[in-house]
Amino acid sequence: MRYAYALTAALLLGGTAATMTLSPIGAQTAQNEPGAISASAPRAGAPMSFADMVAKLQPAVVNISTTQRVTLNQQQQNPFAGTPFENFFGGQGGGSGGAPVTRPAQSLGSGFLISPDGYVVTNNHVVSAGTRNAVVETITVTLGDRKEYKARLIGRDPTSDLALLKIDATNLPFVRFGDSARARVGDWVIAIGNPFGIGSSVTAGIVSAVHRSTGTQPGNADRFIQTDASINQGNSGGPMFDMNGNVIGINSQIFSPTGGNVGIGFAIPAEVAKPVIDTLMKGRSVQRGYLGVGIQQIDESIAAALGLPRNVGELINRVEPGEAADKAGIRSRDVVVKVAGQDVTPDQTLSFLVANQAPGTRIPIELIRDGKRLTLTATVGTRPPEDQLASGGENDDTDGLPGSGSSPQTPASQSLGAQVVALTPQIARQLGIDAGIRGVVIAQVDQSSDLAAKGLQRGDVISSIDRASVTTPAEATAAIAAAKSAGRKTVLIYFQRARMVGGRYVAVDLK
């Protein structure tokens, strides 16, 4: 995260925080004593108490608990696994001679009724297994009057982190979705939920920001309402109400260095949630638009390298073969500025705009390529499941690269602050680099260089410098020389890393 200290984006499960890696209000009037300062009268329309509204809304908010069965293998059972004391108990510490064992587990969260016949909205992570080796056995919904019902899972959408449940009951209190698009920074909001499993609790605050991206959800799901209303672990799935008693958000995440509330919480906006819930209620899966590109935000250095103003569009760093963007002629290094006539901005990202297009729709894509504007037409594809889009981890195995001082310092090395060598098939295999990647590989990095400050490291492959593809140190030298002769002090580098999906652009200052 871009903070002075590490922050945790935590799903608000009761009991533990899952890393991804979200007082009574009133006025008192001072007595008019000699020398005392009289309190100002509250402005017209300011709430003196939320009690009447809460009394109507609270019965529709429910507690949700799950029972899970976790299977542990021998390694997971032994607390001394991986230490010299691994066999201290003669193999008995794991149970049954090391055979897998199962143990119960529980999770807690919140939800709310949206119909009198028992449809309940909550977060997907509230009713999902906490780990890969766990299975959810039962889901229990507890109403405000302490009546308990076994719930059926009607549908879930992991991308938006939403789920729909059903309990068999009638004449239940329920609430309705409101219009979150009308929410403004500074509006009052109320959060109701079950923090830490202590029971139904009510907190109040204001909308701190709208259209907030946390980087934890993909596509059109990465758009949240930020609030300072106190929400904690166990508030997941609970509603955020406006002053008309309508649900404008579903509490989902917090930012916190400790896992507790520090006044930065996030709710899924109703404008995102309601279409998903309506689709799940019809028994259908949610489909989203897809271009098949890798995207980067344009920071100040990249904007300068491209000769563009900051916060204008988003940079394409990867185009997947055969997908919608590839068929439309979109290329890596293009800057997309409009989708279907709507501007691409930090508040309205390319992912958001495309994901909200129906698959099969033909839309105009306006972009900047080499300083020129052009418009292409793309037929939107269907976004694959998130597990298919997840990238693998990084590979730190750089065997096969020359050691420090074993490679001569070229002009490119001196200017970039890194030694580069040709990427041979042998080095590619040892690095785990895809055979189709071409470029020069970084053998050593000067830690005082801007290249090191931008995060590049030994084993990274540089495929292009500005507009020039590079496959040898000589080509890298020529590309840098061309940039310098043009008076440029910064170059745009495209690099790739082992087991990283696609590559990234980074603007690097020359030495």
XYZ file of C-alpha atoms in Angstrom:
511
model
C 0.000 0.000 0.000
C 1.172 3.612 -0.519
C 1.355 4.456 3.171
C 4.099 5.166 5.678
C 3.275 1.926 7.423
C 1.777 -1.303 6.162
C -1.998 -1.345 6.133
C -4.155 -4.437 6.028
C -7.171 -4.741 3.752
C -9.237 -7.083 5.878
C -12.428 -8.901 5.126
C -14.662 -8.280 8.085
C -15.099 -11.836 9.329
C -15.784 -12.325 12.999
C -12.796 -13.449 15.029
C -9.939 -13.095 12.535
C -8.947 -10.753 9.740
C -8.346 -12.286 6.321
C -5.611 -10.316 4.517
C -5.939 -9.602 0.775
C -2.523 -9.969 0.007
C -12.478 -2.498 5.696
C -20.904 7.585 20.299
C -24.375 8.590 20.324
C -24.835 11.626 18.145
C -26.696 14.614 19.407
C -26.289 18.105 20.755
C -26.241 19.307 24.317
C -27.119 22.880 25.279
C -24.806 24.494 27.767
C -26.515 26.195 30.699
C -26.364 29.972 30.629
C -24.137 30.425 33.656
C -22.049 33.580 34.142
C -18.951 33.313 31.974
C -20.144 30.170 30.219
C -20.106 29.926 26.429
C -23.498 29.018 25.065
C -23.593 26.190 22.509
C -24.695 27.096 19.024
C -28.113 25.887 17.964
C -27.977 22.883 15.601
C -28.602 23.671 11.955
C -32.081 23.030 10.598
C -32.584 19.398 9.639
C -29.597 18.050 11.588
C -30.452 14.727 13.289
C -30.787 14.939 17.056
C -31.178 11.173 17.317
C -31.244 8.153 15.004
C -33.271 6.125 17.474
C -36.627 6.147 15.661
C -35.087 5.156 12.334
C -32.887 2.462 13.888
C -35.885 0.949 15.679
C -37.507 0.350 12.290
C -34.376 -0.902 10.496
C -32.675 -3.074 13.092
C -35.142 -6.016 12.943
C -34.249 -6.563 9.260
C -30.533 -6.964 10.018
C -29.457 -10.526 10.830
C -26.475 -12.399 12.193
C -24.994 -15.138 10.017
C -22.846 -18.008 11.238
C -21.406 -21.019 9.465
C -20.105 -24.346 10.657
C -17.169 -25.655 8.682
C -15.182 -28.868 8.583
C -11.419 -28.360 8.178
C -9.209 -31.248 7.034
C -5.624 -31.135 8.306
C -2.780 -33.223 6.924
C 0.132 -34.443 9.004
C 2.236 -31.353 8.323
C -0.566 -29.017 9.410
C -1.305 -31.013 12.545
C 2.245 -31.029 13.902
C 3.147 -27.749 15.652
C 6.851 -28.645 15.300
C 6.688 -29.352 11.546
C 9.742 -28.043 9.734
C 11.857 -27.805 12.919
C 14.461 -30.151 14.437
C 11.706 -31.287 16.841
C 9.399 -32.478 14.035
C 9.504 -36.126 15.263
C 9.560 -35.222 18.964
C 6.248 -36.978 19.605
C 7.116 -40.035 17.522
C 4.481 -39.181 14.921
C 1.657 -39.209 17.476
C 1.111 -35.453 17.644
C -0.845 -35.403 14.393
C -3.209 -38.209 15.310
C -3.837 -41.637 13.736
C -0.261 -42.195 12.600
C -0.229 -39.064 10.451
C -3.553 -39.708 8.693
C -5.602 -36.585 7.853
C -7.994 -35.443 10.576
C -10.993 -33.096 10.482
C -11.826 -30.380 12.938
C -14.827 -28.042 13.249
C -14.549 -24.312 12.583
C -16.946 -21.383 12.636
C -17.293 -17.942 11.098
C -19.513 -14.988 11.930
C -20.876 -12.128 9.880
C -23.926 -10.024 9.161
C -26.627 -9.712 6.535
C -30.026 -8.167 5.891
C -33.448 -9.255 4.695
C -34.649 -7.852 1.365
C -38.051 -9.587 1.182
C -40.799 -10.744 3.588
C -40.304 -14.361 2.481
C -36.712 -14.654 3.674
C -34.151 -13.609 1.040
C -30.964 -12.475 2.785
C -28.036 -10.520 1.309
C -24.515 -10.865 2.688
C -20.877 -11.008 1.600
C -19.624 -14.080 -0.218
C -16.679 -14.409 2.173
C -19.102 -14.654 5.130
C -20.585 -17.908 3.793
C -17.460 -19.311 2.107
C -14.878 -21.687 3.498
C -12.066 -19.837 5.231
C -9.350 -22.011 3.691
C -8.964 -24.389 0.749
C -9.093 -27.436 2.986
C -12.382 -26.390 4.626
C -15.975 -27.155 3.656
C -19.043 -25.182 4.793
C -21.563 -27.611 6.291
C -24.353 -25.335 7.561
C -25.341 -21.658 7.380
C -27.474 -20.274 10.213
C -29.348 -16.970 10.127
C -30.354 -15.460 13.482
C -32.973 -12.716 13.581
C -33.150 -9.882 16.077
C -35.701 -11.820 18.165
C -33.110 -14.655 18.437
C -35.036 -17.033 16.176
C -32.657 -19.208 14.193
C -33.145 -20.576 10.670
C -31.036 -22.863 8.519
C -30.284 -21.002 5.301
C -29.886 -22.196 1.713
C -27.284 -20.632 -0.536
C -29.180 -19.366 -3.590
C -26.143 -17.968 -5.385
C -22.820 -16.252 -4.976
C -20.597 -13.907 -6.973
C -16.977 -14.017 -5.743
C -15.958 -11.125 -7.992
C -18.212 -8.642 -6.190
C -18.020 -10.581 -2.890
C -21.813 -10.920 -2.694
C -24.061 -13.864 -1.820
C -27.813 -14.458 -1.614
C -29.373 -16.765 1.013
C -32.927 -17.976 1.625
C -34.623 -18.945 4.878
C -38.052 -20.560 5.120
C -40.167 -17.940 6.886
C -42.890 -15.418 6.084
C -44.010 -11.945 7.167
C -40.437 -10.924 7.927
C -39.239 -7.319 8.270
C -37.122 -6.228 5.318
C -35.322 -3.237 3.863
C -34.835 -1.907 0.347
C -31.867 -0.810 -1.726
C -31.465 2.916 -2.235
C -29.670 4.987 -4.859
C -25.988 5.003 -3.926
C -25.190 7.130 -6.993
C -26.716 10.063 -5.124
C -24.489 9.614 -2.073
C -22.241 12.608 -1.442
C -19.143 13.048 0.658
C -20.339 14.333 4.039
C -23.732 12.576 4.033
C -24.776 10.846 7.250
C -24.797 7.019 7.158
C -25.647 4.313 9.683
C -24.044 0.863 9.852
C -25.766 -2.039 11.600
C -24.108 -5.409 12.122
C -22.585 -7.941 14.476
C -19.003 -6.818 15.228
C -16.804 -9.432 16.888
C -19.895 -11.572 17.464
C -21.037 -9.454 20.434
C -24.530 -8.907 19.009
C -26.382 -6.331 16.962
C -24.657 -2.953 17.115
C -25.360 0.416 15.503
C -22.754 2.997 14.519
C -23.041 6.290 12.658
C -20.684 8.388 10.579
C -20.420 10.107 7.252
C -19.529 9.196 3.694
C -15.789 9.860 3.523
C -15.372 9.167 -0.217
C -17.213 7.658 -3.163
C -15.918 5.622 -6.125
C -13.010 4.480 -3.951
C -10.795 1.743 -5.417
C -9.000 -0.528 -2.929
C -7.225 -2.768 -5.422
C -8.774 -5.863 -3.839
C -11.615 -6.527 -6.259
C -11.491 -6.852 -10.057
C -13.450 -5.135 -12.804
C -16.566 -3.193 -11.901
C -16.517 -4.628 -8.370
C -13.544 -2.509 -7.270
C -15.649 0.525 -6.427
C -16.571 1.296 -2.836
C -18.140 3.883 -0.579
C -15.682 4.866 2.135
C -17.022 5.751 5.572
C -15.788 6.618 9.040
C -18.759 4.878 10.678
C -17.183 2.286 12.960
C -17.279 -1.141 11.296
C -15.189 -4.085 12.437
C -14.692 -7.800 11.948
C -18.125 -9.379 11.959
C -19.756 -6.372 10.252
C -19.207 -8.056 6.877
C -22.429 -8.267 4.906
C -24.227 -5.779 7.104
C -26.055 -2.812 5.572
C -25.067 0.829 5.401
C -28.184 3.027 5.475
C -28.811 6.562 4.282
C -31.033 8.934 6.227
C -34.109 7.670 4.370
C -33.544 4.164 5.739
C -32.469 2.691 2.396
C -29.460 0.428 1.925
C -26.841 2.317 -0.071
C -23.927 0.006 0.757
C -22.910 -3.420 2.069
C -20.036 -3.287 4.569
C -17.185 -5.362 3.239
C -13.637 -4.226 4.066
C -11.517 -2.100 6.349
C -8.044 -0.621 6.115
C -6.253 -1.105 9.382
C -2.733 -1.723 10.708
C -4.175 -3.864 13.530
C -7.356 -5.479 12.167
C -9.524 -3.126 14.258
C -11.430 -0.053 13.144
C -9.414 3.119 12.568
C -12.138 5.036 10.768
C -11.511 3.752 7.229
C -14.186 1.295 6.169
C -15.577 0.328 2.778
C -19.014 -0.698 1.573
C -20.093 -2.175 -1.768
C -22.372 0.480 -3.353
C -26.011 -0.456 -3.949
C -25.600 0.465 -7.628
C -23.053 -2.381 -7.904
C -24.802 -4.816 -5.556
C -28.422 -4.653 -6.673
C -27.930 -5.890 -10.274
C -25.823 -8.766 -8.941
C -28.457 -9.747 -6.360
C -31.251 -9.495 -8.943
C -29.295 -11.834 -11.243
C -28.617 -14.349 -8.455
C -32.287 -14.308 -7.450
C -33.171 -15.368 -10.999
C -30.826 -18.345 -10.695
C -28.323 -16.994 -13.202
C -24.592 -16.324 -12.957
C -23.234 -12.804 -13.315
C -21.517 -12.014 -16.622
C -19.175 -9.083 -17.134
C -17.526 -7.519 -20.151
C -13.894 -8.313 -20.937
C -11.269 -6.899 -23.303
C -8.321 -9.133 -22.444
C -5.716 -6.518 -21.546
C -3.318 -5.730 -18.738
C -3.765 -2.215 -17.354
C -1.536 0.255 -15.524
C -2.398 3.536 -13.885
C -0.433 6.429 -15.374
C 1.654 7.989 -12.642
C 3.568 11.239 -12.943
C 6.771 9.686 -14.279
C 5.011 7.553 -16.906
C 2.905 10.535 -17.981
C 6.073 12.582 -18.433
C 7.727 9.803 -20.444
C 4.675 9.555 -22.717
C 4.228 13.309 -22.981
C 0.710 13.108 -21.517
C -1.051 14.909 -18.670
C -1.451 12.869 -15.511
C -4.775 11.120 -14.764
C -5.679 10.926 -18.433
C -6.607 7.387 -19.413
C -4.904 4.117 -18.529
C -1.898 2.406 -20.071
C -2.188 -0.999 -21.762
C 0.773 -3.177 -20.813
C -0.465 -6.517 -22.174
C -2.842 -7.702 -24.872
C -4.001 -11.301 -24.715
C -3.914 -13.064 -28.091
C -7.325 -13.798 -29.573
C -9.294 -11.716 -27.062
C -11.477 -8.682 -27.792
C -8.699 -6.066 -27.580
C -6.400 -8.076 -29.850
C -9.147 -8.476 -32.451
C -9.885 -4.745 -32.292
C -6.247 -3.816 -32.938
C -5.404 -2.485 -29.478
C -1.671 -2.714 -28.730
C 0.601 -2.699 -25.716
C 1.627 0.891 -24.862
C -1.698 2.326 -26.068
C -3.364 4.746 -23.630
C -7.140 4.231 -23.523
C -8.942 7.505 -22.778
C -12.599 6.701 -23.548
C -14.840 3.642 -23.583
C -18.246 3.902 -25.253
C -18.038 7.685 -24.995
C -17.211 7.727 -21.275
C -13.918 9.139 -20.015
C -11.436 6.800 -18.346
C -10.500 8.457 -15.041
C -9.219 7.345 -11.615
C -12.868 7.324 -10.446
C -14.136 5.585 -13.576
C -11.506 3.048 -14.566
C -11.149 1.114 -17.804
C -11.954 -2.129 -15.955
C -15.116 -0.619 -14.486
C -16.369 0.713 -17.818
C -15.681 -2.495 -19.748
C -17.018 -4.837 -17.053
C -20.322 -2.967 -17.130
C -20.738 -3.618 -20.859
C -22.799 -6.643 -21.867
C -20.727 -9.367 -23.564
C -21.197 -9.206 -27.330
C -21.706 -5.432 -27.381
C -19.745 -3.435 -29.971
C -18.244 -0.317 -28.404
C -15.892 2.460 -29.560
C -12.520 2.614 -27.785
C -10.710 5.951 -28.031
C -6.976 5.795 -27.389
C -3.678 7.622 -27.780
C -0.945 5.825 -29.724
C 2.451 7.486 -30.210
C 0.911 10.864 -29.476
C -1.983 10.481 -31.928
C -5.648 9.901 -31.088
C -7.591 7.183 -32.852
C -10.813 5.266 -32.297
C -11.184 1.493 -32.642
C -14.282 -0.667 -32.321
C -14.202 -3.701 -30.032
C -16.725 -6.493 -29.532
C -16.771 -7.060 -25.774
C -15.972 -10.590 -24.607
C -17.042 -12.418 -21.423
C -14.864 -12.088 -18.356
C -13.510 -15.509 -17.263
C -13.761 -16.679 -13.632
C -11.306 -14.933 -11.349
C -9.335 -18.097 -10.576
C -8.441 -18.304 -14.265
C -7.230 -14.712 -14.251
C -5.154 -14.961 -11.074
C -1.451 -14.517 -11.642
C 1.206 -16.762 -10.213
C 3.914 -15.757 -7.766
C 7.320 -14.361 -8.597
C 10.338 -16.547 -9.145
C 13.522 -15.480 -7.384
C 15.662 -18.214 -8.986
C 18.169 -16.324 -11.143
C 20.758 -19.080 -11.666
C 22.535 -18.771 -14.982
C 23.023 -14.999 -14.792
C 26.523 -13.540 -14.536
C 27.638 -12.495 -11.081
C 28.672 -9.018 -10.035
C 31.560 -7.690 -12.122
C 31.563 -10.618 -14.560
C 29.732 -8.677 -17.269
C 31.349 -5.611 -18.865
C 29.792 -2.226 -18.163
C 28.127 -1.077 -21.406
C 26.847 2.470 -22.006
C 23.346 1.058 -21.500
C 24.364 -0.417 -18.155
C 25.899 2.853 -17.017
C 22.881 4.922 -18.061
C 20.253 2.563 -16.600
C 22.150 1.687 -13.463
C 22.034 -2.031 -14.246
C 24.080 -4.658 -16.056
C 22.086 -6.316 -18.826
C 22.844 -9.423 -20.860
C 21.104 -11.167 -23.738
C 18.269 -13.494 -22.719
C 19.416 -16.919 -23.910
C 17.169 -20.019 -23.926
C 19.251 -21.468 -21.094
C 18.814 -18.367 -18.895
C 15.107 -18.259 -19.751
C 14.621 -21.870 -18.593
C 16.511 -21.283 -15.358
C 14.539 -18.111 -14.644
C 11.206 -19.714 -15.517
C 10.667 -17.143 -18.279
C 8.223 -18.028 -21.052
C 10.039 -19.172 -24.183
C 8.236 -16.572 -26.288
C 9.631 -13.590 -24.347
C 12.428 -11.595 -25.965
C 14.679 -8.975 -24.400
C 17.717 -8.347 -22.241
C 17.852 -9.669 -18.719
C 19.076 -7.690 -15.718
C 22.120 -9.349 -14.148
C 22.973 -6.703 -11.531
C 21.242 -3.549 -10.280
C 22.862 -0.429 -8.899
C 20.796 0.103 -5.766
C 21.340 3.876 -5.973
C 19.738 4.011 -9.434
C 16.218 5.124 -10.303
C 15.692 1.722 -11.921
C 16.191 0.069 -8.512
C 13.933 2.643 -6.870
C 11.176 1.706 -9.344
C 11.365 -1.935 -8.205
C 13.275 -3.646 -11.012
C 15.573 -6.437 -9.902
C 18.012 -9.100 -10.985
C 16.277 -11.554 -13.318
C 13.786 -9.067 -14.789
C 13.633 -8.985 -18.592
C 13.583 -5.620 -20.392
C 11.764 -6.057 -23.716
C 11.632 -2.461 -24.921
C 13.106 0.949 -24.193
C 10.813 3.734 -25.350
C 9.498 2.508 -28.716
C 12.434 0.256 -29.532
C 12.450 -3.502 -28.951
C 15.740 -4.665 -27.426
C 17.205 -8.175 -27.529
C 20.916 -7.431 -27.005
C 22.933 -5.017 -24.848
C 23.947 -3.222 -28.066
C 20.294 -2.589 -28.962
C 19.658 -1.315 -25.439
C 22.627 1.053 -25.817
C 21.296 2.311 -29.152
C 17.799 2.931 -27.746
C 19.203 4.922 -24.820
C 21.543 6.869 -27.096
C 18.571 7.810 -29.302
C 16.650 9.017 -26.259
C 19.589 11.093 -25.028
C 20.199 12.640 -28.451
C 16.547 13.690 -28.429
C 17.145 15.461 -25.126
C 15.239 12.955 -23.023
C 16.266 12.308 -19.430
C 13.605 9.654 -18.800
C 12.796 6.527 -20.814
C 9.759 4.261 -20.729
C 10.797 0.655 -20.113
C 8.637 -2.427 -20.582
C 9.769 -5.303 -18.369
C 8.566 -8.804 -17.553
C 9.214 -11.093 -14.617
C 9.100 -14.851 -14.174
C 5.577 -16.187 -13.543
C 4.085 -12.697 -13.697
C 1.154 -12.442 -16.073
C 2.226 -10.021 -18.802
C 4.603 -7.166 -18.106
C 4.608 -3.597 -16.833
C 5.734 -0.195 -18.022
C 7.912 1.936 -15.803
C 9.490 5.357 -16.438
C 13.187 5.333 -15.460
C 15.466 8.351 -15.107
C 18.783 7.940 -16.903
C 22.039 8.449 -15.020
